[in-house]
Amino acid sequence: MLDKTVRGVLDQISETHEFPADAALNIRVDGQKAERRNTKNIEIITKTDRDGIDIRIAPGTKHGSVHIPVVLTKSGFKDKVYNDFYVGEGAEVEIIAGCGINNCGCDDSQHDGIHTFHVGKNATVVYREKHYGEGDGTGKRILNPVTEIYLEEGASITLDTSQIKGVDDTKRYTKVVAAAGAEVVVQEKLYTHADQTAVSEMDIFLNGADARARVTSRSVAADASNQTFYPRVQGNARCFGHVQCDAIIMGSAKARSIPEISCNDVDASLIHEAAIGRIAGDQILKLLTLGLTEEEAEERILEGFLR
């Protein structure tokens, strides 16, 4: 049985009290397996050479579902896990991940999740990851995810990642290697406040003909927090890539956006856009006329921006 604290964190990163009965499941709490369930087409296996799991999705799987949340509740606990996903040819699967830290002590708690995806020919993956921190202790809540993705011919993956609140420090790194006809869509949402820091780096290699990439990053930096985004896309064949980074800054926060595109083929087509600024005054004014306070208006605008 999962205790009340673990359940509370799971509600934030999974948005459900009960996981679907037909989904594969692995819950990790303070470095230990708390619950596991396999299905006919999805098998979760404990690694024998290092801490982590292998998730194998059979070829041709349709409407597959995997949930792999991680929760830390011990102050000062350092967790590092290696998860490898093997998605068979033509499979369709949704993977719901995420990590939540409850730190009520004075020592830093940290989770480093290293995820590697091997996506087979014409397979489709949707990967959703939410990070969250809570607790009234003085120790930090630190999350450093690493995601590596290898897409075979015609494969596709959508990464929907978000950091909603309470994470003091985060360093994210994402690498994607795309073969012919493969596609990657990245939707990154990030919120920082107080004196929190966040760094997000990304390398996408479009190596095959007609490979495609779309990267959208939206963030809010409030109070005295600091954010840096460094998405890099490299076109090594006839391909298309688009990178868009938008950030709202508030208070004395700082934000840097450094998109980089590299074309190594005459038929590579890459575009990047970046914008950083404060909330527009006319947006606030419009909501004020509807009866909202200034604070309520700001919250409504930020919720819509990060949706």
PDB file of C-alpha atoms in Angstrom:
ATOM      1  CA  MET A   1       0.000   0.000   0.000  1.00  0.00           C
ATOM      2  CA  LEU A   2       1.205   3.505  -0.847  1.00  0.00           C
ATOM      3  CA  ASP A   3       1.116   5.996   2.022  1.00  0.00           C
ATOM      4  CA  LYS A   4      -0.683   9.348   1.999  1.00  0.00           C
ATOM      5  CA  THR A   5       2.420  11.398   1.146  1.00  0.00           C
ATOM      6  CA  VAL A   6       3.271   9.239  -1.881  1.00  0.00           C
ATOM      7  CA  ARG A   7      -0.348   9.305  -3.044  1.00  0.00           C
ATOM      8  CA  GLY A   8      -0.422  13.091  -2.788  1.00  0.00           C
ATOM      9  CA  VAL A   9       2.663  13.456  -4.989  1.00  0.00           C
ATOM     10  CA  LEU A  10       1.317  10.910  -7.481  1.00  0.00           C
ATOM     11  CA  ASP A  11      -1.839  12.994  -7.808  1.00  0.00           C
ATOM     12  CA  GLN A  12       0.290  15.940  -8.942  1.00  0.00           C
ATOM     13  CA  ILE A  13       2.425  14.112 -11.516  1.00  0.00           C
ATOM     14  CA  SER A  14      -0.089  11.516 -12.705  1.00  0.00           C
ATOM     15  CA  GLU A  15      -3.414  13.357 -12.277  1.00  0.00           C
ATOM     16  CA  THR A  16      -5.114  10.136 -11.207  1.00  0.00           C
ATOM     17  CA  HIS A  17      -5.739   8.115  -8.060  1.00  0.00           C
ATOM     18  CA  GLU A  18      -6.145   4.887  -9.989  1.00  0.00           C
ATOM     19  CA  PHE A  19      -3.996   3.785 -12.905  1.00  0.00           C
ATOM     20  CA  PRO A  20      -5.837   2.176 -15.851  1.00  0.00           C
ATOM     21  CA  ALA A  21      -6.302  -1.554 -15.327  1.00  0.00           C
ATOM     22  CA  ASP A  22      -5.137  -2.354 -18.869  1.00  0.00           C
ATOM     23  CA  ALA A  23      -1.892  -0.318 -18.595  1.00  0.00           C
ATOM     24  CA  ALA A  24       1.586  -1.531 -17.760  1.00  0.00           C
ATOM     25  CA  LEU A  25       2.770   0.042 -14.506  1.00  0.00           C
ATOM     26  CA  ASN A  26       5.940   0.595 -12.516  1.00  0.00           C
ATOM     27  CA  ILE A  27       5.921   2.853  -9.430  1.00  0.00           C
ATOM     28  CA  ARG A  28       9.297   3.713  -7.898  1.00  0.00           C
ATOM     29  CA  VAL A  29       9.441   5.209  -4.392  1.00  0.00           C
ATOM     30  CA  ASP A  30      12.723   6.275  -2.772  1.00  0.00           C
ATOM     31  CA  GLY A  31      14.772   4.085  -5.095  1.00  0.00           C
ATOM     32  CA  GLN A  32      12.674   0.937  -4.662  1.00  0.00           C
ATOM     33  CA  LYS A  33       9.998  -0.780  -6.738  1.00  0.00           C
ATOM     34  CA  ALA A  34       6.663  -0.145  -5.016  1.00  0.00           C
ATOM     35  CA  GLU A  35       4.346  -1.686  -7.590  1.00  0.00           C
ATOM     36  CA  ARG A  36       4.613  -3.324 -11.023  1.00  0.00           C
ATOM     37  CA  ARG A  37       2.213  -4.706 -13.579  1.00  0.00           C
ATOM     38  CA  ASN A  38       2.841  -6.086 -17.076  1.00  0.00           C
ATOM     39  CA  THR A  39       0.372  -6.596 -19.918  1.00  0.00           C
ATOM     40  CA  LYS A  40       0.143  -8.998 -22.832  1.00  0.00           C
ATOM     41  CA  ASN A  41       2.158  -6.738 -25.155  1.00  0.00           C
ATOM     42  CA  ILE A  42       4.222  -4.685 -22.687  1.00  0.00           C
ATOM     43  CA  GLU A  43       6.841  -6.139 -20.371  1.00  0.00           C
ATOM     44  CA  ILE A  44       8.786  -4.266 -17.684  1.00  0.00           C
ATOM     45  CA  ILE A  45      12.004  -5.963 -16.603  1.00  0.00           C
ATOM     46  CA  THR A  46      14.415  -5.006 -13.824  1.00  0.00           C
ATOM     47  CA  LYS A  47      17.959  -4.367 -15.075  1.00  0.00           C
ATOM     48  CA  THR A  48      20.708  -6.607 -13.745  1.00  0.00           C
ATOM     49  CA  ASP A  49      23.730  -4.430 -14.561  1.00  0.00           C
ATOM     50  CA  ARG A  50      22.565  -1.115 -13.045  1.00  0.00           C
ATOM     51  CA  ASP A  51      19.588   0.498 -11.366  1.00  0.00           C
ATOM     52  CA  GLY A  52      16.627   0.795 -13.702  1.00  0.00           C
ATOM     53  CA  ILE A  53      14.182  -1.038 -15.938  1.00  0.00           C
ATOM     54  CA  ASP A  54      13.750  -2.163 -19.535  1.00  0.00           C
ATOM     55  CA  ILE A  55      10.324  -1.550 -21.062  1.00  0.00           C
ATOM     56  CA  ARG A  56       9.586  -3.689 -24.118  1.00  0.00           C
ATOM     57  CA  ILE A  57       6.582  -2.944 -26.328  1.00  0.00           C
ATOM     58  CA  ALA A  58       5.812  -5.739 -28.773  1.00  0.00           C
ATOM     59  CA  PRO A  59       5.694  -5.016 -32.539  1.00  0.00           C
ATOM     60  CA  GLY A  60       2.216  -4.149 -33.779  1.00  0.00           C
ATOM     61  CA  THR A  61       0.901  -3.141 -30.340  1.00  0.00           C
ATOM     62  CA  LYS A  62      -2.113  -0.810 -30.617  1.00  0.00           C
ATOM     63  CA  HIS A  63      -3.295   1.654 -27.962  1.00  0.00           C
ATOM     64  CA  GLY A  64      -0.521   0.582 -25.591  1.00  0.00           C
ATOM     65  CA  SER A  65      -0.242   2.400 -22.255  1.00  0.00           C
ATOM     66  CA  VAL A  66       2.656   2.566 -19.778  1.00  0.00           C
ATOM     67  CA  HIS A  67       2.844   4.465 -16.446  1.00  0.00           C
ATOM     68  CA  ILE A  68       6.237   4.826 -14.724  1.00  0.00           C
ATOM     69  CA  PRO A  69       6.031   7.506 -11.979  1.00  0.00           C
ATOM     70  CA  VAL A  70       8.847   8.159  -9.500  1.00  0.00           C
ATOM     71  CA  VAL A  71       8.417   9.650  -6.011  1.00  0.00           C
ATOM     72  CA  LEU A  72      11.054  10.784  -3.493  1.00  0.00           C
ATOM     73  CA  THR A  73      10.041  11.412   0.122  1.00  0.00           C
ATOM     74  CA  LYS A  74      13.334  11.073   2.028  1.00  0.00           C
ATOM     75  CA  SER A  75      15.290  14.264   2.607  1.00  0.00           C
ATOM     76  CA  GLY A  76      18.859  13.956   1.367  1.00  0.00           C
ATOM     77  CA  PHE A  77      18.068  10.976  -0.879  1.00  0.00           C
ATOM     78  CA  LYS A  78      19.957  10.842  -4.206  1.00  0.00           C
ATOM     79  CA  ASP A  79      18.360   8.669  -6.876  1.00  0.00           C
ATOM     80  CA  LYS A  80      19.763   7.755 -10.310  1.00  0.00           C
ATOM     81  CA  VAL A  81      17.908   5.398 -12.604  1.00  0.00           C
ATOM     82  CA  TYR A  82      18.385   4.142 -16.175  1.00  0.00           C
ATOM     83  CA  ASN A  83      15.230   3.286 -18.107  1.00  0.00           C
ATOM     84  CA  ASP A  84      15.395   1.874 -21.650  1.00  0.00           C
ATOM     85  CA  PHE A  85      12.362   1.667 -23.935  1.00  0.00           C
ATOM     86  CA  TYR A  86      12.263  -0.759 -26.863  1.00  0.00           C
ATOM     87  CA  VAL A  87       9.286  -0.005 -29.092  1.00  0.00           C
ATOM     88  CA  GLY A  88       8.626  -2.649 -31.728  1.00  0.00           C
ATOM     89  CA  GLU A  89       7.905  -2.008 -35.404  1.00  0.00           C
ATOM     90  CA  GLY A  90       4.488  -0.483 -36.062  1.00  0.00           C
ATOM     91  CA  ALA A  91       3.592  -0.208 -32.363  1.00  0.00           C
ATOM     92  CA  GLU A  92       1.501   2.626 -30.922  1.00  0.00           C
ATOM     93  CA  VAL A  93       2.052   3.488 -27.272  1.00  0.00           C
ATOM     94  CA  GLU A  94       1.537   6.291 -24.768  1.00  0.00           C
ATOM     95  CA  ILE A  95       4.051   6.505 -21.930  1.00  0.00           C
ATOM     96  CA  ILE A  96       3.202   8.544 -18.825  1.00  0.00           C
ATOM     97  CA  ALA A  97       6.241   9.337 -16.704  1.00  0.00           C
ATOM     98  CA  GLY A  98       7.089  12.000 -14.165  1.00  0.00           C
ATOM     99  CA  CYS A  99       8.867  12.603 -10.903  1.00  0.00           C
ATOM    100  CA  GLY A 100       7.711  14.285  -7.732  1.00  0.00           C
ATOM    101  CA  ILE A 101       9.824  15.163  -4.699  1.00  0.00           C
ATOM    102  CA  ASN A 102       8.461  15.802  -1.217  1.00  0.00           C
ATOM    103  CA  ASN A 103      11.328  17.225   0.857  1.00  0.00           C
ATOM    104  CA  CYS A 104      10.535  18.284   4.410  1.00  0.00           C
ATOM    105  CA  GLY A 105      14.124  18.158   5.658  1.00  0.00           C
ATOM    106  CA  CYS A 106      17.286  20.238   5.487  1.00  0.00           C
ATOM    107  CA  ASP A 107      19.254  18.101   2.998  1.00  0.00           C
ATOM    108  CA  ASP A 108      18.967  18.230  -0.800  1.00  0.00           C
ATOM    109  CA  SER A 109      16.944  15.495  -2.539  1.00  0.00           C
ATOM    110  CA  GLN A 110      17.765  14.658  -6.152  1.00  0.00           C
ATOM    111  CA  HIS A 111      16.507  12.403  -8.938  1.00  0.00           C
ATOM    112  CA  ASP A 112      18.442  11.841 -12.167  1.00  0.00           C
ATOM    113  CA  GLY A 113      16.397   9.892 -14.705  1.00  0.00           C
ATOM    114  CA  ILE A 114      18.243   8.691 -17.815  1.00  0.00           C
ATOM    115  CA  HIS A 115      15.734   7.509 -20.418  1.00  0.00           C
ATOM    116  CA  THR A 116      16.722   5.969 -23.764  1.00  0.00           C
ATOM    117  CA  PHE A 117      14.154   5.244 -26.479  1.00  0.00           C
ATOM    118  CA  HIS A 118      14.708   2.832 -29.363  1.00  0.00           C
ATOM    119  CA  VAL A 119      11.679   3.401 -31.595  1.00  0.00           C
ATOM    120  CA  GLY A 120      11.181   0.842 -34.358  1.00  0.00           C
ATOM    121  CA  LYS A 121      10.178   1.387 -37.963  1.00  0.00           C
ATOM    122  CA  ASN A 122       6.807   3.168 -38.350  1.00  0.00           C
ATOM    123  CA  ALA A 123       6.149   3.049 -34.606  1.00  0.00           C
ATOM    124  CA  THR A 124       4.398   5.930 -32.800  1.00  0.00           C
ATOM    125  CA  VAL A 125       5.190   7.073 -29.260  1.00  0.00           C
ATOM    126  CA  VAL A 126       3.606   9.765 -27.107  1.00  0.00           C
ATOM    127  CA  TYR A 127       5.692  10.483 -24.011  1.00  0.00           C
ATOM    128  CA  ARG A 128       4.322  12.697 -21.245  1.00  0.00           C
ATOM    129  CA  GLU A 129       6.522  13.755 -18.343  1.00  0.00           C
ATOM    130  CA  LYS A 130       5.632  16.053 -15.464  1.00  0.00           C
ATOM    131  CA  HIS A 131       8.015  17.251 -12.725  1.00  0.00           C
ATOM    132  CA  TYR A 132       6.895  18.624  -9.385  1.00  0.00           C
ATOM    133  CA  GLY A 133       8.321  19.530  -5.984  1.00  0.00           C
ATOM    134  CA  GLU A 134       6.788  20.168  -2.574  1.00  0.00           C
ATOM    135  CA  GLY A 135       7.639  20.116   1.143  1.00  0.00           C
ATOM    136  CA  ASP A 136       8.380  22.722   3.799  1.00  0.00           C
ATOM    137  CA  GLY A 137      12.030  21.763   4.373  1.00  0.00           C
ATOM    138  CA  THR A 138      15.041  23.909   3.520  1.00  0.00           C
ATOM    139  CA  GLY A 139      16.677  21.181   1.420  1.00  0.00           C
ATOM    140  CA  LYS A 140      16.504  21.582  -2.332  1.00  0.00           C
ATOM    141  CA  ARG A 141      14.405  19.533  -4.743  1.00  0.00           C
ATOM    142  CA  ILE A 142      16.610  18.742  -7.755  1.00  0.00           C
ATOM    143  CA  LEU A 143      15.602  16.995 -10.991  1.00  0.00           C
ATOM    144  CA  ASN A 144      18.039  16.311 -13.849  1.00  0.00           C
ATOM    145  CA  PRO A 145      16.381  14.331 -16.670  1.00  0.00           C
ATOM    146  CA  VAL A 146      18.338  12.997 -19.653  1.00  0.00           C
ATOM    147  CA  THR A 147      16.385  11.721 -22.663  1.00  0.00           C
ATOM    148  CA  GLU A 148      17.961  10.033 -25.703  1.00  0.00           C
ATOM    149  CA  ILE A 149      15.798   8.991 -28.639  1.00  0.00           C
ATOM    150  CA  TYR A 150      16.687   6.947 -31.711  1.00  0.00           C
ATOM    151  CA  LEU A 151      13.990   6.917 -34.388  1.00  0.00           C
ATOM    152  CA  GLU A 152      14.075   4.334 -37.155  1.00  0.00           C
ATOM    153  CA  GLU A 153      12.582   4.928 -40.599  1.00  0.00           C
ATOM    154  CA  GLY A 154       9.071   6.384 -40.445  1.00  0.00           C
ATOM    155  CA  ALA A 155       8.941   6.383 -36.642  1.00  0.00           C
ATOM    156  CA  SER A 156       7.540   9.306 -34.657  1.00  0.00           C
ATOM    157  CA  ILE A 157       7.609  10.548 -31.088  1.00  0.00           C
ATOM    158  CA  THR A 158       5.879  13.401 -29.282  1.00  0.00           C
ATOM    159  CA  LEU A 159       7.498  14.664 -26.094  1.00  0.00           C
ATOM    160  CA  ASP A 160       5.136  16.594 -23.823  1.00  0.00           C
ATOM    161  CA  THR A 161       7.174  17.695 -20.820  1.00  0.00           C
ATOM    162  CA  SER A 162       6.302  20.124 -18.063  1.00  0.00           C
ATOM    163  CA  GLN A 163       7.662  21.383 -14.765  1.00  0.00           C
ATOM    164  CA  ILE A 164       4.776  22.807 -12.813  1.00  0.00           C
ATOM    165  CA  LYS A 165       6.266  24.118  -9.547  1.00  0.00           C
ATOM    166  CA  GLY A 166       8.491  23.505  -6.565  1.00  0.00           C
ATOM    167  CA  VAL A 167      11.635  22.285  -8.356  1.00  0.00           C
ATOM    168  CA  ASP A 168      14.624  24.286  -7.127  1.00  0.00           C
ATOM    169  CA  ASP A 169      17.206  23.247  -9.721  1.00  0.00           C
ATOM    170  CA  THR A 170      16.888  21.359 -12.974  1.00  0.00           C
ATOM    171  CA  LYS A 171      19.212  20.511 -15.848  1.00  0.00           C
ATOM    172  CA  ARG A 172      17.459  18.893 -18.784  1.00  0.00           C
ATOM    173  CA  TYR A 173      19.171  17.316 -21.777  1.00  0.00           C
ATOM    174  CA  THR A 174      17.392  15.820 -24.784  1.00  0.00           C
ATOM    175  CA  LYS A 175      18.993  14.127 -27.803  1.00  0.00           C
ATOM    176  CA  VAL A 176      17.120  12.870 -30.857  1.00  0.00           C
ATOM    177  CA  VAL A 177      18.529  11.039 -33.883  1.00  0.00           C
ATOM    178  CA  ALA A 178      15.988  10.725 -36.720  1.00  0.00           C
ATOM    179  CA  ALA A 179      16.216   8.412 -39.721  1.00  0.00           C
ATOM    180  CA  ALA A 180      14.413   8.838 -43.054  1.00  0.00           C
ATOM    181  CA  GLY A 181      10.781   9.922 -42.715  1.00  0.00           C
ATOM    182  CA  ALA A 182      10.948  10.067 -38.925  1.00  0.00           C
ATOM    183  CA  GLU A 183       9.361  12.878 -36.935  1.00  0.00           C
ATOM    184  CA  VAL A 184       9.891  14.383 -33.487  1.00  0.00           C
ATOM    185  CA  VAL A 185       7.591  16.898 -31.812  1.00  0.00           C
ATOM    186  CA  VAL A 186       8.757  18.524 -28.576  1.00  0.00           C
ATOM    187  CA  GLN A 187       6.375  20.538 -26.391  1.00  0.00           C
ATOM    188  CA  GLU A 188       8.202  21.848 -23.342  1.00  0.00           C
ATOM    189  CA  LYS A 189       6.556  23.888 -20.567  1.00  0.00           C
ATOM    190  CA  LEU A 190       8.426  25.266 -17.581  1.00  0.00           C
ATOM    191  CA  TYR A 191       7.630  27.452 -14.579  1.00  0.00           C
ATOM    192  CA  THR A 192      10.197  28.772 -12.107  1.00  0.00           C
ATOM    193  CA  HIS A 193       9.870  31.157  -9.169  1.00  0.00           C
ATOM    194  CA  ALA A 194      11.772  32.350  -6.069  1.00  0.00           C
ATOM    195  CA  ASP A 195      15.494  31.782  -6.777  1.00  0.00           C
ATOM    196  CA  GLN A 196      15.051  28.569  -8.770  1.00  0.00           C
ATOM    197  CA  THR A 197      17.247  27.778 -11.788  1.00  0.00           C
ATOM    198  CA  ALA A 198      16.504  25.790 -14.925  1.00  0.00           C
ATOM    199  CA  VAL A 199      18.682  24.841 -17.885  1.00  0.00           C
ATOM    200  CA  SER A 200      17.304  22.979 -20.903  1.00  0.00           C
ATOM    201  CA  GLU A 201      19.593  21.754 -23.686  1.00  0.00           C
ATOM    202  CA  MET A 202      18.555  19.874 -26.782  1.00  0.00           C
ATOM    203  CA  ASP A 203      20.320  18.271 -29.763  1.00  0.00           C
ATOM    204  CA  ILE A 204      18.226  17.023 -32.672  1.00  0.00           C
ATOM    205  CA  PHE A 205      19.938  15.341 -35.622  1.00  0.00           C
ATOM    206  CA  LEU A 206      17.811  15.019 -38.758  1.00  0.00           C
ATOM    207  CA  ASN A 207      19.913  12.441 -40.570  1.00  0.00           C
ATOM    208  CA  GLY A 208      17.443  10.859 -43.002  1.00  0.00           C
ATOM    209  CA  ALA A 209      15.583  12.173 -46.017  1.00  0.00           C
ATOM    210  CA  ASP A 210      12.274  13.865 -45.111  1.00  0.00           C
ATOM    211  CA  ALA A 211      12.939  13.726 -41.371  1.00  0.00           C
ATOM    212  CA  ARG A 212      11.054  16.427 -39.456  1.00  0.00           C
ATOM    213  CA  ALA A 213      11.321  18.224 -36.122  1.00  0.00           C
ATOM    214  CA  ARG A 214       9.073  20.722 -34.363  1.00  0.00           C
ATOM    215  CA  VAL A 215      10.203  22.183 -31.045  1.00  0.00           C
ATOM    216  CA  THR A 216       8.004  24.501 -28.979  1.00  0.00           C
ATOM    217  CA  SER A 217       9.227  25.773 -25.632  1.00  0.00           C
ATOM    218  CA  ARG A 218       7.069  27.958 -23.385  1.00  0.00           C
ATOM    219  CA  SER A 219       8.231  29.146 -20.013  1.00  0.00           C
ATOM    220  CA  VAL A 220       7.485  31.563 -17.194  1.00  0.00           C
ATOM    221  CA  ALA A 221      10.310  32.919 -15.038  1.00  0.00           C
ATOM    222  CA  ALA A 222       9.028  34.728 -11.940  1.00  0.00           C
ATOM    223  CA  ASP A 223      10.588  36.418  -8.897  1.00  0.00           C
ATOM    224  CA  ALA A 224      14.416  36.028  -8.989  1.00  0.00           C
ATOM    225  CA  SER A 225      14.541  32.759 -10.920  1.00  0.00           C
ATOM    226  CA  ASN A 226      16.868  32.087 -13.845  1.00  0.00           C
ATOM    227  CA  GLN A 227      16.267  30.094 -17.031  1.00  0.00           C
ATOM    228  CA  THR A 228      18.440  29.129 -20.008  1.00  0.00           C
ATOM    229  CA  PHE A 229      17.234  27.353 -23.153  1.00  0.00           C
ATOM    230  CA  TYR A 230      19.651  25.980 -25.723  1.00  0.00           C
ATOM    231  CA  PRO A 231      17.833  23.974 -28.458  1.00  0.00           C
ATOM    232  CA  ARG A 232      20.041  22.857 -31.355  1.00  0.00           C
ATOM    233  CA  VAL A 233      18.781  21.280 -34.596  1.00  0.00           C
ATOM    234  CA  GLN A 234      21.093  19.890 -37.264  1.00  0.00           C
ATOM    235  CA  GLY A 235      19.886  19.045 -40.774  1.00  0.00           C
ATOM    236  CA  ASN A 236      22.069  16.433 -42.469  1.00  0.00           C
ATOM    237  CA  ALA A 237      19.708  15.531 -45.335  1.00  0.00           C
ATOM    238  CA  ARG A 238      16.589  16.842 -47.062  1.00  0.00           C
ATOM    239  CA  CYS A 239      14.536  17.685 -43.971  1.00  0.00           C
ATOM    240  CA  PHE A 240      12.465  20.273 -42.148  1.00  0.00           C
ATOM    241  CA  GLY A 241      12.856  21.690 -38.662  1.00  0.00           C
ATOM    242  CA  HIS A 242      11.197  24.495 -36.712  1.00  0.00           C
ATOM    243  CA  VAL A 243      12.185  25.770 -33.261  1.00  0.00           C
ATOM    244  CA  GLN A 244      10.103  28.267 -31.304  1.00  0.00           C
ATOM    245  CA  CYS A 245      11.010  29.513 -27.817  1.00  0.00           C
ATOM    246  CA  ASP A 246       8.672  31.900 -25.954  1.00  0.00           C
ATOM    247  CA  ALA A 247       9.213  33.111 -22.394  1.00  0.00           C
ATOM    248  CA  ILE A 248       7.471  35.470 -19.989  1.00  0.00           C
ATOM    249  CA  ILE A 249       9.585  37.134 -17.307  1.00  0.00           C
ATOM    250  CA  MET A 250       8.299  38.698 -14.118  1.00  0.00           C
ATOM    251  CA  GLY A 251       9.894  40.466 -11.154  1.00  0.00           C
ATOM    252  CA  SER A 252      13.694  40.340 -11.327  1.00  0.00           C
ATOM    253  CA  ALA A 253      13.850  37.026 -13.201  1.00  0.00           C
ATOM    254  CA  LYS A 254      16.289  36.364 -16.035  1.00  0.00           C
ATOM    255  CA  ALA A 255      15.811  34.249 -19.145  1.00  0.00           C
ATOM    256  CA  ARG A 256      18.102  33.352 -22.038  1.00  0.00           C
ATOM    257  CA  SER A 257      17.079  31.629 -25.256  1.00  0.00           C
ATOM    258  CA  ILE A 258      19.834  30.485 -27.607  1.00  0.00           C
ATOM    259  CA  PRO A 259      18.343  28.484 -30.504  1.00  0.00           C
ATOM    260  CA  GLU A 260      20.865  27.105 -32.998  1.00  0.00           C
ATOM    261  CA  ILE A 261      20.224  25.584 -36.433  1.00  0.00           C
ATOM    262  CA  SER A 262      22.846  23.952 -38.647  1.00  0.00           C
ATOM    263  CA  CYS A 263      22.253  22.956 -42.267  1.00  0.00           C
ATOM    264  CA  ASN A 264      24.660  20.418 -43.748  1.00  0.00           C
ATOM    265  CA  ASP A 265      22.607  19.611 -46.825  1.00  0.00           C
ATOM    266  CA  VAL A 266      21.418  21.958 -49.579  1.00  0.00           C
ATOM    267  CA  ASP A 267      17.857  20.636 -49.176  1.00  0.00           C
ATOM    268  CA  ALA A 268      17.695  21.059 -45.401  1.00  0.00           C
ATOM    269  CA  SER A 269      15.143  23.676 -44.311  1.00  0.00           C
ATOM    270  CA  LEU A 270      15.402  24.902 -40.718  1.00  0.00           C
ATOM    271  CA  ILE A 271      13.752  27.829 -38.939  1.00  0.00           C
ATOM    272  CA  HIS A 272      14.108  29.242 -35.447  1.00  0.00           C
ATOM    273  CA  GLU A 273      12.190  31.891 -33.495  1.00  0.00           C
ATOM    274  CA  ALA A 274      12.648  33.242 -29.976  1.00  0.00           C
ATOM    275  CA  ALA A 275      10.751  35.813 -27.924  1.00  0.00           C
ATOM    276  CA  ILE A 276      11.097  36.930 -24.302  1.00  0.00           C
ATOM    277  CA  GLY A 277       9.048  39.633 -22.600  1.00  0.00           C
ATOM    278  CA  ARG A 278       6.627  40.646 -19.891  1.00  0.00           C
ATOM    279  CA  ILE A 279       2.865  40.203 -19.881  1.00  0.00           C
ATOM    280  CA  ALA A 280       1.285  42.770 -22.173  1.00  0.00           C
ATOM    281  CA  GLY A 281      -0.552  45.546 -20.355  1.00  0.00           C
ATOM    282  CA  ASP A 282      -3.594  45.324 -22.600  1.00  0.00           C
ATOM    283  CA  GLN A 283      -4.045  41.668 -21.656  1.00  0.00           C
ATOM    284  CA  ILE A 284      -4.157  42.589 -17.971  1.00  0.00           C
ATOM    285  CA  LEU A 285      -6.496  45.521 -18.642  1.00  0.00           C
ATOM    286  CA  LYS A 286      -8.944  43.376 -20.585  1.00  0.00           C
ATOM    287  CA  LEU A 287      -9.297  40.917 -17.707  1.00  0.00           C
ATOM    288  CA  LEU A 288      -9.552  43.719 -15.147  1.00  0.00           C
ATOM    289  CA  THR A 289     -12.605  45.021 -17.003  1.00  0.00           C
ATOM    290  CA  LEU A 290     -14.164  41.566 -16.526  1.00  0.00           C
ATOM    291  CA  GLY A 291     -13.931  41.912 -12.765  1.00  0.00           C
ATOM    292  CA  LEU A 292     -10.684  40.068 -12.042  1.00  0.00           C
ATOM    293  CA  THR A 293      -8.036  41.442  -9.713  1.00  0.00           C
ATOM    294  CA  GLU A 294      -4.581  42.100 -11.164  1.00  0.00           C
ATOM    295  CA  GLU A 295      -3.227  38.984  -9.454  1.00  0.00           C
ATOM    296  CA  GLU A 296      -6.103  36.859 -10.774  1.00  0.00           C
ATOM    297  CA  ALA A 297      -5.583  38.290 -14.261  1.00  0.00           C
ATOM    298  CA  GLU A 298      -1.877  37.380 -14.212  1.00  0.00           C
ATOM    299  CA  GLU A 299      -2.660  33.844 -13.049  1.00  0.00           C
ATOM    300  CA  ARG A 300      -5.262  33.392 -15.804  1.00  0.00           C
ATOM    301  CA  ILE A 301      -2.821  34.601 -18.491  1.00  0.00           C
ATOM    302  CA  LEU A 302       0.008  32.374 -17.248  1.00  0.00           C
ATOM    303  CA  GLU A 303      -2.266  29.324 -17.094  1.00  0.00           C
ATOM    304  CA  GLY A 304      -3.294  29.871 -20.705  1.00  0.00           C
ATOM    305  CA  PHE A 305       0.301  30.479 -21.817  1.00  0.00           C
ATOM    306  CA  LEU A 306       1.558  27.219 -20.286  1.00  0.00           C
ATOM    307  CA  ARG A 307      -1.424  25.104 -21.305  1.00  0.00           C
TER     308      ARG A 307
END
